[in-house]
GROMACS .gro file of N, CA and C in nm:
model
  324
    1UNK      N    1  11.516   6.890  17.730
    1UNK     CA    2  11.666   6.896  17.766
    1UNK      C    3  11.742   6.783  17.734
    2UNK      N    4  11.876   6.785  17.704
    2UNK     CA    5  11.957   6.676  17.696
    2UNK      C    6  11.994   6.637  17.808
    3UNK      N    7  12.032   6.510  17.838
    3UNK     CA    8  12.080   6.468  17.974
    3UNK      C    9  12.216   6.409  17.932
    4UNK      N   10  12.286   6.436  17.842
    4UNK     CA   11  12.413   6.373  17.795
    4UNK      C   12  12.513   6.443  17.881
    5UNK      N   13  12.562   6.385  17.978
    5UNK     CA   14  12.686   6.449  18.057
    5UNK      C   15  12.800   6.455  17.994
    6UNK      N   16  12.810   6.432  17.869
    6UNK     CA   17  12.943   6.424  17.786
    6UNK      C   18  12.917   6.558  17.686
    7UNK      N   19  12.803   6.615  17.668
    7UNK     CA   20  12.780   6.734  17.586
    7UNK      C   21  12.857   6.841  17.628
    8UNK      N   22  12.921   6.923  17.530
    8UNK     CA   23  12.983   7.042  17.570
    8UNK      C   24  12.906   7.164  17.634
    9UNK      N   25  12.953   7.236  17.715
    9UNK     CA   26  12.882   7.352  17.741
    9UNK      C   27  12.830   7.419  17.644
   10UNK      N   28  12.700   7.485  17.643
   10UNK     CA   29  12.647   7.541  17.538
   10UNK      C   30  12.546   7.652  17.575
   11UNK      N   31  12.515   7.753  17.483
   11UNK     CA   32  12.424   7.844  17.531
   11UNK      C   33  12.265   7.754  17.559
   12UNK      N   34  12.193   7.799  17.648
   12UNK     CA   35  12.062   7.748  17.645
   12UNK      C   36  11.961   7.800  17.531
   13UNK      N   37  11.907   7.692  17.476
   13UNK     CA   38  11.839   7.734  17.332
   13UNK      C   39  11.730   7.832  17.354
   14UNK      N   40  11.673   7.838  17.474
   14UNK     CA   41  11.566   7.939  17.493
   14UNK      C   42  11.596   8.071  17.570
   15UNK      N   43  11.700   8.046  17.626
   15UNK     CA   44  11.741   8.176  17.705
   15UNK      C   45  11.913   8.206  17.702
   16UNK      N   46  11.971   8.276  17.612
   16UNK     CA   47  12.087   8.299  17.609
   16UNK      C   48  12.191   8.347  17.723
   17UNK      N   49  12.111   8.391  17.824
   17UNK     CA   50  12.170   8.422  17.936
   17UNK      C   51  12.211   8.317  18.036
   18UNK      N   52  12.177   8.207  17.999
   18UNK     CA   53  12.194   8.064  18.069
   18UNK      C   54  12.304   7.968  17.993
   19UNK      N   55  12.354   7.901  18.037
   19UNK     CA   56  12.433   7.772  17.989
   19UNK      C   57  12.346   7.654  17.990
   20UNK      N   58  12.381   7.567  17.913
   20UNK     CA   59  12.332   7.418  17.949
   20UNK      C   60  12.466   7.343  17.994
   21UNK      N   61  12.471   7.293  18.102
   21UNK     CA   62  12.579   7.212  18.145
   21UNK      C   63  12.517   7.078  18.199
   22UNK      N   64  12.576   6.966  18.151
   22UNK     CA   65  12.515   6.840  18.178
   22UNK      C   66  12.385   6.817  18.171
   23UNK      N   67  12.324   6.900  18.084
   23UNK     CA   68  12.173   6.898  18.022
   23UNK      C   69  12.073   6.978  18.118
   24UNK      N   70  12.156   7.049  18.210
   24UNK     CA   71  12.064   7.154  18.288
   24UNK      C   72  12.093   7.305  18.276
   25UNK      N   73  11.980   7.393  18.292
   25UNK     CA   74  12.011   7.518  18.272
   25UNK      C   75  12.113   7.562  18.390
   26UNK      N   76  12.205   7.623  18.345
   26UNK     CA   77  12.323   7.674  18.462
   26UNK      C   78  12.346   7.802  18.436
   27UNK      N   79  12.382   7.875  18.551
   27UNK     CA   80  12.447   8.009  18.552
   27UNK      C   81  12.561   8.012  18.645
   28UNK      N   82  12.661   8.049  18.589
   28UNK     CA   83  12.794   8.058  18.674
   28UNK      C   84  12.800   8.176  18.774
   29UNK      N   85  12.848   8.123  18.895
   29UNK     CA   86  12.839   8.231  18.986
   29UNK      C   87  12.963   8.225  19.066
   30UNK      N   88  13.031   8.338  19.076
   30UNK     CA   89  13.141   8.351  19.160
   30UNK      C   90  13.193   8.503  19.189
   31UNK      N   91  13.246   8.509  19.330
   31UNK     CA   92  13.311   8.609  19.358
   31UNK      C   93  13.455   8.605  19.386
   32UNK      N   94  13.511   8.485  19.336
   32UNK     CA   95  13.645   8.453  19.352
   32UNK      C   96  13.710   8.465  19.231
   33UNK      N   97  13.822   8.488  19.246
   33UNK     CA   98  13.931   8.471  19.134
   33UNK      C   99  14.077   8.490  19.191
   34UNK      N  100  14.150   8.399  19.142
   34UNK     CA  101  14.292   8.416  19.193
   34UNK      C  102  14.419   8.393  19.089
   35UNK      N  103  14.445   8.513  19.068
   35UNK     CA  104  14.552   8.522  18.946
   35UNK      C  105  14.665   8.424  18.986
   36UNK      N  106  14.711   8.379  19.102
   36UNK     CA  107  14.832   8.344  19.129
   36UNK      C  108  14.811   8.151  19.115
   37UNK      N  109  14.671   8.134  19.093
   37UNK     CA  110  14.622   7.992  19.116
   37UNK      C  111  14.688   7.889  19.030
   38UNK      N  112  14.706   7.926  18.887
   38UNK     CA  113  14.779   7.823  18.798
   38UNK      C  114  14.909   7.860  18.759
   39UNK      N  115  14.963   7.967  18.808
   39UNK     CA  116  15.099   8.011  18.759
   39UNK      C  117  15.199   7.980  18.889
   40UNK      N  118  15.157   7.958  18.993
   40UNK     CA  119  15.224   7.920  19.110
   40UNK      C  120  15.246   7.785  19.153
   41UNK      N  121  15.355   7.723  19.154
   41UNK     CA  122  15.337   7.573  19.177
   41UNK      C  123  15.306   7.570  19.356
   42UNK      N  124  15.343   7.668  19.426
   42UNK     CA  125  15.300   7.667  19.573
   42UNK      C  126  15.173   7.714  19.623
   43UNK      N  127  15.073   7.749  19.545
   43UNK     CA  128  14.929   7.763  19.543
   43UNK      C  129  14.870   7.674  19.596
   44UNK      N  130  14.786   7.666  19.696
   44UNK     CA  131  14.707   7.561  19.740
   44UNK      C  132  14.595   7.579  19.694
   45UNK      N  133  14.581   7.522  19.555
   45UNK     CA  134  14.441   7.529  19.487
   45UNK      C  135  14.318   7.447  19.531
   46UNK      N  136  14.354   7.344  19.602
   46UNK     CA  137  14.263   7.242  19.652
   46UNK      C  138  14.181   7.319  19.739
   47UNK      N  139  14.241   7.375  19.861
   47UNK     CA  140  14.180   7.452  19.950
   47UNK      C  141  14.101   7.574  19.899
   48UNK      N  142  14.154   7.633  19.799
   48UNK     CA  143  14.096   7.758  19.746
   48UNK      C  144  13.964   7.715  19.661
   49UNK      N  145  13.962   7.603  19.596
   49UNK     CA  146  13.828   7.534  19.522
   49UNK      C  147  13.756   7.497  19.623
   50UNK      N  148  13.791   7.426  19.726
   50UNK     CA  149  13.716   7.377  19.836
   50UNK      C  150  13.625   7.491  19.885
   51UNK      N  151  13.681   7.604  19.923
   51UNK     CA  152  13.614   7.730  19.993
   51UNK      C  153  13.526   7.777  19.893
   52UNK      N  154  13.556   7.789  19.753
   52UNK     CA  155  13.448   7.826  19.656
   52UNK      C  156  13.345   7.743  19.668
   53UNK      N  157  13.338   7.604  19.652
   53UNK     CA  158  13.245   7.515  19.657
   53UNK      C  159  13.142   7.541  19.794
   54UNK      N  160  13.224   7.552  19.908
   54UNK     CA  161  13.149   7.548  20.026
   54UNK      C  162  13.067   7.677  20.040
   55UNK      N  163  13.092   7.767  19.950
   55UNK     CA  164  13.018   7.901  19.945
   55UNK      C  165  12.922   7.893  19.841
   56UNK      N  166  12.907   7.791  19.791
   56UNK     CA  167  12.792   7.759  19.661
   56UNK      C  168  12.846   7.832  19.542
   57UNK      N  169  12.967   7.862  19.531
   57UNK     CA  170  13.015   7.909  19.399
   57UNK      C  171  13.053   7.806  19.297
   58UNK      N  172  13.052   7.828  19.182
   58UNK     CA  173  13.050   7.715  19.086
   58UNK      C  174  13.147   7.759  18.965
   59UNK      N  175  13.226   7.861  18.986
   59UNK     CA  176  13.309   7.905  18.889
   59UNK      C  177  13.445   7.986  18.930
   60UNK      N  178  13.567   7.997  18.885
   60UNK     CA  179  13.651   8.071  18.907
   60UNK      C  180  13.747   8.144  18.772
   61UNK      N  181  13.794   8.239  18.804
   61UNK     CA  182  13.882   8.274  18.679
   61UNK      C  183  14.037   8.264  18.706
   62UNK      N  184  14.083   8.197  18.602
   62UNK     CA  185  14.236   8.162  18.638
   62UNK      C  186  14.329   8.255  18.535
   63UNK      N  187  14.456   8.248  18.539
   63UNK     CA  188  14.563   8.346  18.498
   63UNK      C  189  14.653   8.253  18.424
   64UNK      N  190  14.717   8.283  18.310
   64UNK     CA  191  14.798   8.171  18.246
   64UNK      C  192  14.929   8.207  18.257
   65UNK      N  193  14.970   8.322  18.316
   65UNK     CA  194  15.083   8.358  18.351
   65UNK      C  195  15.154   8.437  18.258
   66UNK      N  196  15.062   8.519  18.182
   66UNK     CA  197  15.104   8.646  18.095
   66UNK      C  198  15.164   8.755  18.185
   67UNK      N  199  15.105   8.758  18.298
   67UNK     CA  200  15.151   8.854  18.389
   67UNK      C  201  15.189   8.809  18.522
   68UNK      N  202  15.300   8.838  18.559
   68UNK     CA  203  15.351   8.803  18.685
   68UNK      C  204  15.404   8.903  18.779
   69UNK      N  205  15.422   8.902  18.902
   69UNK     CA  206  15.472   9.016  18.986
   69UNK      C  207  15.598   8.980  19.032
   70UNK      N  208  15.691   9.076  19.053
   70UNK     CA  209  15.819   9.042  19.104
   70UNK      C  210  15.799   9.038  19.273
   71UNK      N  211  15.878   8.957  19.319
   71UNK     CA  212  15.878   8.958  19.493
   71UNK      C  213  15.862   9.098  19.555
   72UNK      N  214  15.778   9.122  19.631
   72UNK     CA  215  15.756   9.242  19.704
   72UNK      C  216  15.665   9.366  19.629
   73UNK      N  217  15.629   9.317  19.514
   73UNK     CA  218  15.528   9.397  19.443
   73UNK      C  219  15.421   9.450  19.547
   74UNK      N  220  15.393   9.566  19.546
   74UNK     CA  221  15.280   9.620  19.602
   74UNK      C  222  15.264   9.608  19.762
   75UNK      N  223  15.395   9.552  19.838
   75UNK     CA  224  15.409   9.516  19.978
   75UNK      C  225  15.306   9.416  20.010
   76UNK      N  226  15.295   9.322  19.909
   76UNK     CA  227  15.181   9.209  19.937
   76UNK      C  228  15.268   9.111  20.002
   77UNK      N  229  15.263   9.061  20.122
   77UNK     CA  230  15.299   8.947  20.197
   77UNK      C  231  15.258   8.834  20.147
   78UNK      N  232  15.326   8.711  20.098
   78UNK     CA  233  15.294   8.588  20.040
   78UNK      C  234  15.197   8.606  19.905
   79UNK      N  235  15.249   8.712  19.829
   79UNK     CA  236  15.180   8.730  19.712
   79UNK      C  237  15.194   8.608  19.611
   80UNK      N  238  15.088   8.537  19.585
   80UNK     CA  239  15.090   8.412  19.511
   80UNK      C  240  15.092   8.447  19.356
   81UNK      N  241  15.076   8.566  19.310
   81UNK     CA  242  15.129   8.632  19.183
   81UNK      C  243  15.258   8.665  19.169
   82UNK      N  244  15.339   8.640  19.254
   82UNK     CA  245  15.479   8.653  19.278
   82UNK      C  246  15.547   8.525  19.324
   83UNK      N  247  15.547   8.428  19.238
   83UNK     CA  248  15.581   8.287  19.273
   83UNK      C  249  15.745   8.285  19.312
   84UNK      N  250  15.779   8.231  19.419
   84UNK     CA  251  15.902   8.185  19.448
   84UNK      C  252  15.999   8.154  19.339
   85UNK      N  253  16.103   8.153  19.335
   85UNK     CA  254  16.218   8.102  19.246
   85UNK      C  255  16.189   7.948  19.238
   86UNK      N  256  16.174   7.912  19.092
   86UNK     CA  257  16.141   7.766  19.089
   86UNK      C  258  15.993   7.726  19.068
   87UNK      N  259  15.918   7.815  19.137
   87UNK     CA  260  15.779   7.780  19.142
   87UNK      C  261  15.679   7.863  19.039
   88UNK      N  262  15.747   7.914  18.941
   88UNK     CA  263  15.679   7.985  18.839
   88UNK      C  264  15.629   7.881  18.736
   89UNK      N  265  15.517   7.863  18.694
   89UNK     CA  266  15.457   7.763  18.589
   89UNK      C  267  15.396   7.859  18.477
   90UNK      N  268  15.426   7.825  18.363
   90UNK     CA  269  15.373   7.908  18.244
   90UNK      C  270  15.339   7.789  18.128
   91UNK      N  271  15.235   7.803  18.047
   91UNK     CA  272  15.216   7.729  17.938
   91UNK      C  273  15.292   7.743  17.826
   92UNK      N  274  15.410   7.775  17.834
   92UNK     CA  275  15.490   7.794  17.703
   92UNK      C  276  15.638   7.756  17.737
   93UNK      N  277  15.727   7.743  17.636
   93UNK     CA  278  15.876   7.715  17.662
   93UNK      C  279  15.954   7.827  17.739
   94UNK      N  280  16.047   7.766  17.831
   94UNK     CA  281  16.117   7.872  17.905
   94UNK      C  282  16.209   7.944  17.825
   95UNK      N  283  16.237   8.054  17.839
   95UNK     CA  284  16.346   8.134  17.775
   95UNK      C  285  16.486   8.088  17.811
   96UNK      N  286  16.580   8.097  17.707
   96UNK     CA  287  16.714   8.063  17.758
   96UNK      C  288  16.773   8.238  17.795
   97UNK      N  289  16.725   8.320  17.791
   97UNK     CA  290  16.768   8.456  17.814
   97UNK      C  291  16.716   8.500  17.938
   98UNK      N  292  16.808   8.578  18.019
   98UNK     CA  293  16.775   8.638  18.153
   98UNK      C  294  16.685   8.741  18.125
   99UNK      N  295  16.580   8.736  18.253
   99UNK     CA  296  16.460   8.817  18.224
   99UNK      C  297  16.398   8.832  18.378
  100UNK      N  298  16.276   8.781  18.376
  100UNK     CA  299  16.221   8.780  18.515
  100UNK      C  300  16.304   8.720  18.617
  101UNK      N  301  16.337   8.788  18.718
  101UNK     CA  302  16.433   8.711  18.818
  101UNK      C  303  16.373   8.591  18.871
  102UNK      N  304  16.251   8.540  18.887
  102UNK     CA  305  16.222   8.433  18.947
  102UNK      C  306  16.180   8.326  18.822
  103UNK      N  307  16.216   8.358  18.706
  103UNK     CA  308  16.163   8.265  18.598
  103UNK      C  309  16.249   8.245  18.483
  104UNK      N  310  16.361   8.318  18.449
  104UNK     CA  311  16.457   8.322  18.342
  104UNK      C  312  16.555   8.239  18.367
  105UNK      N  313  16.652   8.237  18.287
  105UNK     CA  314  16.768   8.156  18.280
  105UNK      C  315  16.836   8.144  18.426
  106UNK      N  316  16.865   8.269  18.483
  106UNK     CA  317  16.948   8.287  18.586
  106UNK      C  318  16.879   8.214  18.723
  107UNK      N  319  16.752   8.179  18.693
  107UNK     CA  320  16.676   8.105  18.804
  107UNK      C  321  16.687   7.949  18.810
  108UNK      N  322  16.735   7.921  18.688
  108UNK     CA  323  16.701   7.775  18.663
  108UNK      C  324  16.827   7.677  18.738
   0.00000   0.00000   0.00000
């Protein structure tokens, strides 16, 4: 096995159900995902990732912001998938058109 820590993640050559990560056979294990983790500036991602690590998990799923919920959606209190005005982060340029109440021109 390669011990090159800079090698990219790859499939294990002998068992494609495993990955090679930092030269070692690796299985990604998680039960956590948080869609609001990367699109909400107010989300406490350090605490979230520390909790996953403490539980022996080594992966999470993130969301790019292609879907975001309006404030009050599904009656969820403190819904991180419904960022407060000015807290929505997305990986593309902001629109100059009114649209999402907490993310379009009217909220800038």
